[in-house]
Amino acid sequence: DDLSRLLRAETLPAGLRMRQIRPCRGSYCGHLHLVLVTSGRISLELPEASHEITAPAALILPPLPEAVLKLDAGSEGFLFGLAPQLLGEVLGLDAEMERMLPQGGGLLLCTDLTSEAPPDPEALARAILLEAAQPRTGSRTSILSCLRLLIVQLWRNAHQHLHTPAAGSDSQLIEAFRREVEVHFRNHLPVSGYAARLGVSEARLRRVCLKGQGKTPLQLIHRRIMREALAWLEHSPRPVAEIAQSLGFSDAAEFSHFFKRSSGQSPSHYRASLSGRGPRPGTEADSFADWP
């Protein structure tokens, strides 16, 4: 639970020559990275494309081991890496926050980092660095708050749009389904209800999900509910009955049955076994990037 294991917080100082960084390698292979460029220019190279961003600019980079950052001489900025556990804390139980992150293997590019309203991204970055370098009471809360604000500011400046029509490619349909799940999973909307909202047949939705994810729409919905349940059990002292209610279950018994069917253990047993355990049950790929 040491914050230093979960957060990578570095300045990118100006150099006399071009530098190359592979941010998602080694101990940071599973990290989401936020890159801010305050002066100069940085290029991002991926196998299928390359991108150049000139200060003031930023990008949000999913865990892509093949990604290479090249900093021109004199370029400066900040580099933050968030381990999945920390990213989960930043997102919390806010569906809107998760929709601000790039989906699948994509990335979010912000080519105009001028602040629309305070606090500006550079001020947030410096605050995170200060709290990480000199931890004290409340530092974790402060860092989480700054990271949330930073993601919001980058998303706003990137002018991303949430509404993707379901008609078109299979990937568009999956993206639209994912967003609908984020909004409605607590309401336990049936698969037929999602299909109706997306304007497609239930058969097509099932076929696309099985083809792209190897799971049925219902399994994907249940995965999202489980991830929310695990977050509550890990990070909140609320009783199981209250968590069940917040997730839309009629009572604690119904929630416990669902949780045990999905994980092999009851919510109470899972919470009691948190110390000294391995990965969370059934969440190997549960992150913002598990749907393309």
Coordinates of N, CA, C and O in Angstrom, one line a residue, residues 12-15 17-21 35-45 51-59 68-77 111:
L12 N 10.6 16.0 -16.2 CA 11.4 15.8 -17.5 C 12.2 17.0 -17.7 O 11.8 17.9 -18.4
P13 N 13.4 17.0 -17.2 CA 14.2 18.3 -17.3 C 14.8 18.4 -18.7 O 14.9 17.5 -19.5
A14 N 15.1 19.7 -19.0 CA 15.7 20.0 -20.3 C 17.0 19.3 -20.5 O 17.9 19.3 -19.5
G15 N 17.3 18.7 -21.6 CA 18.6 18.1 -21.9 C 19.3 18.8 -23.1 O 18.6 19.5 -23.9
R17 N 20.5 17.1 -25.6 CA 20.3 16.3 -26.8 C 19.0 15.6 -26.7 O 18.4 15.5 -25.6
M18 N 18.6 15.0 -27.8 CA 17.3 14.2 -27.8 C 17.4 13.0 -26.8 O 18.5 12.4 -26.8
R19 N 16.4 12.8 -26.0 CA 16.3 11.7 -25.1 C 15.2 10.7 -25.5 O 14.2 11.2 -26.0
Q20 N 15.4 9.5 -25.1 CA 14.4 8.5 -25.5 C 13.9 7.7 -24.2 O 14.8 7.3 -23.4
I21 N 12.6 7.6 -24.0 CA 12.1 7.0 -22.8 C 11.1 5.9 -23.2 O 10.2 6.2 -24.1
V35 N 1.6 12.4 -19.5 CA 2.8 13.1 -19.9 C 2.4 14.5 -20.2 O 1.5 14.8 -21.0
L36 N 3.0 15.5 -19.5 CA 2.8 16.9 -19.8 C 4.1 17.5 -20.4 O 5.2 17.2 -19.9
V37 N 3.9 18.3 -21.4 CA 5.1 18.9 -22.1 C 4.9 20.4 -21.8 O 3.9 21.1 -22.3
T38 N 5.8 21.0 -21.1 CA 5.7 22.5 -20.7 C 6.5 23.3 -21.6 O 6.3 24.5 -21.7
S39 N 7.6 22.7 -22.3 CA 8.3 23.5 -23.2 C 9.0 22.5 -24.2 O 9.2 21.3 -23.9
G40 N 9.2 22.9 -25.4 CA 9.8 22.1 -26.5 C 8.8 21.1 -27.1 O 7.6 21.5 -27.2
R41 N 9.2 19.9 -27.5 CA 8.4 19.0 -28.2 C 8.7 17.6 -27.8 O 9.9 17.2 -27.6
I42 N 7.7 16.7 -27.8 CA 7.9 15.3 -27.5 C 7.2 14.5 -28.6 O 6.1 14.9 -29.1
S43 N 7.8 13.5 -29.1 CA 7.1 12.6 -30.1 C 6.8 11.2 -29.4 O 7.7 10.8 -28.6
L44 N 5.7 10.7 -29.7 CA 5.3 9.4 -29.2 C 5.3 8.4 -30.4 O 4.6 8.7 -31.4
E45 N 6.1 7.4 -30.3 CA 6.2 6.4 -31.4 C 5.5 5.1 -31.0 O 5.9 4.5 -30.0
H51 N 3.1 10.3 -33.1 CA 2.5 11.5 -32.8 C 3.5 12.5 -32.3 O 4.4 12.2 -31.5
E52 N 3.4 13.8 -32.7 CA 4.2 14.8 -32.1 C 3.4 15.9 -31.4 O 2.3 16.3 -31.9
I53 N 3.8 16.2 -30.2 CA 3.1 17.3 -29.5 C 4.0 18.3 -29.1 O 5.1 18.1 -28.6
T54 N 3.6 19.6 -29.3 CA 4.5 20.7 -29.0 C 3.9 21.5 -27.8 O 2.6 21.7 -27.8
A55 N 4.7 21.9 -26.9 CA 4.2 22.6 -25.7 C 3.4 23.8 -26.0 O 3.7 24.5 -27.0
P56 N 2.4 24.1 -25.1 CA 2.0 23.3 -24.0 C 1.0 22.2 -24.5 O 0.1 22.5 -25.2
A57 N 1.3 21.0 -24.1 CA 0.5 19.8 -24.6 C 0.6 18.7 -23.6 O 1.4 18.8 -22.6
A58 N -0.1 17.6 -23.8 CA -0.1 16.5 -22.9 C -0.7 15.3 -23.6 O -1.3 15.4 -24.7
L59 N -0.5 14.1 -23.0 CA -1.1 12.9 -23.5 C -1.4 12.0 -22.3 O -0.7 12.0 -21.3
V68 N 7.3 4.5 -27.2 CA 8.6 5.2 -27.1 C 8.3 6.7 -27.1 O 7.7 7.2 -28.0
L69 N 8.8 7.4 -26.1 CA 8.8 8.8 -26.0 C 10.1 9.4 -26.4 O 11.1 9.0 -25.8
K70 N 10.1 10.4 -27.3 CA 11.4 11.0 -27.7 C 11.3 12.5 -27.4 O 10.4 13.2 -27.9
L71 N 12.2 13.0 -26.5 CA 12.1 14.4 -26.1 C 13.2 15.1 -26.9 O 14.4 14.8 -26.8
D72 N 12.8 16.2 -27.6 CA 13.7 17.0 -28.3 C 14.6 17.7 -27.3 O 14.3 17.9 -26.1
A73 N 15.8 18.1 -27.7 CA 16.7 18.9 -26.8 C 16.0 20.1 -26.3 O 15.3 20.8 -27.1
G74 N 16.2 20.4 -25.0 CA 15.6 21.6 -24.4 C 14.1 21.4 -24.0 O 13.5 22.2 -23.4
S75 N 13.5 20.2 -24.3 CA 12.1 20.0 -23.9 C 12.0 19.7 -22.4 O 12.9 19.0 -21.8
E76 N 10.9 20.1 -21.8 CA 10.7 19.9 -20.4 C 9.3 19.5 -20.2 O 8.4 19.8 -21.0
G77 N 9.0 18.9 -19.0 CA 7.7 18.5 -18.7 C 7.6 17.6 -17.4 O 8.5 17.7 -16.6
T111 N -3.4 18.8 -27.5 CA -2.5 19.6 -28.2 C -2.5 21.1 -27.8 O -1.8 21.9 -28.4

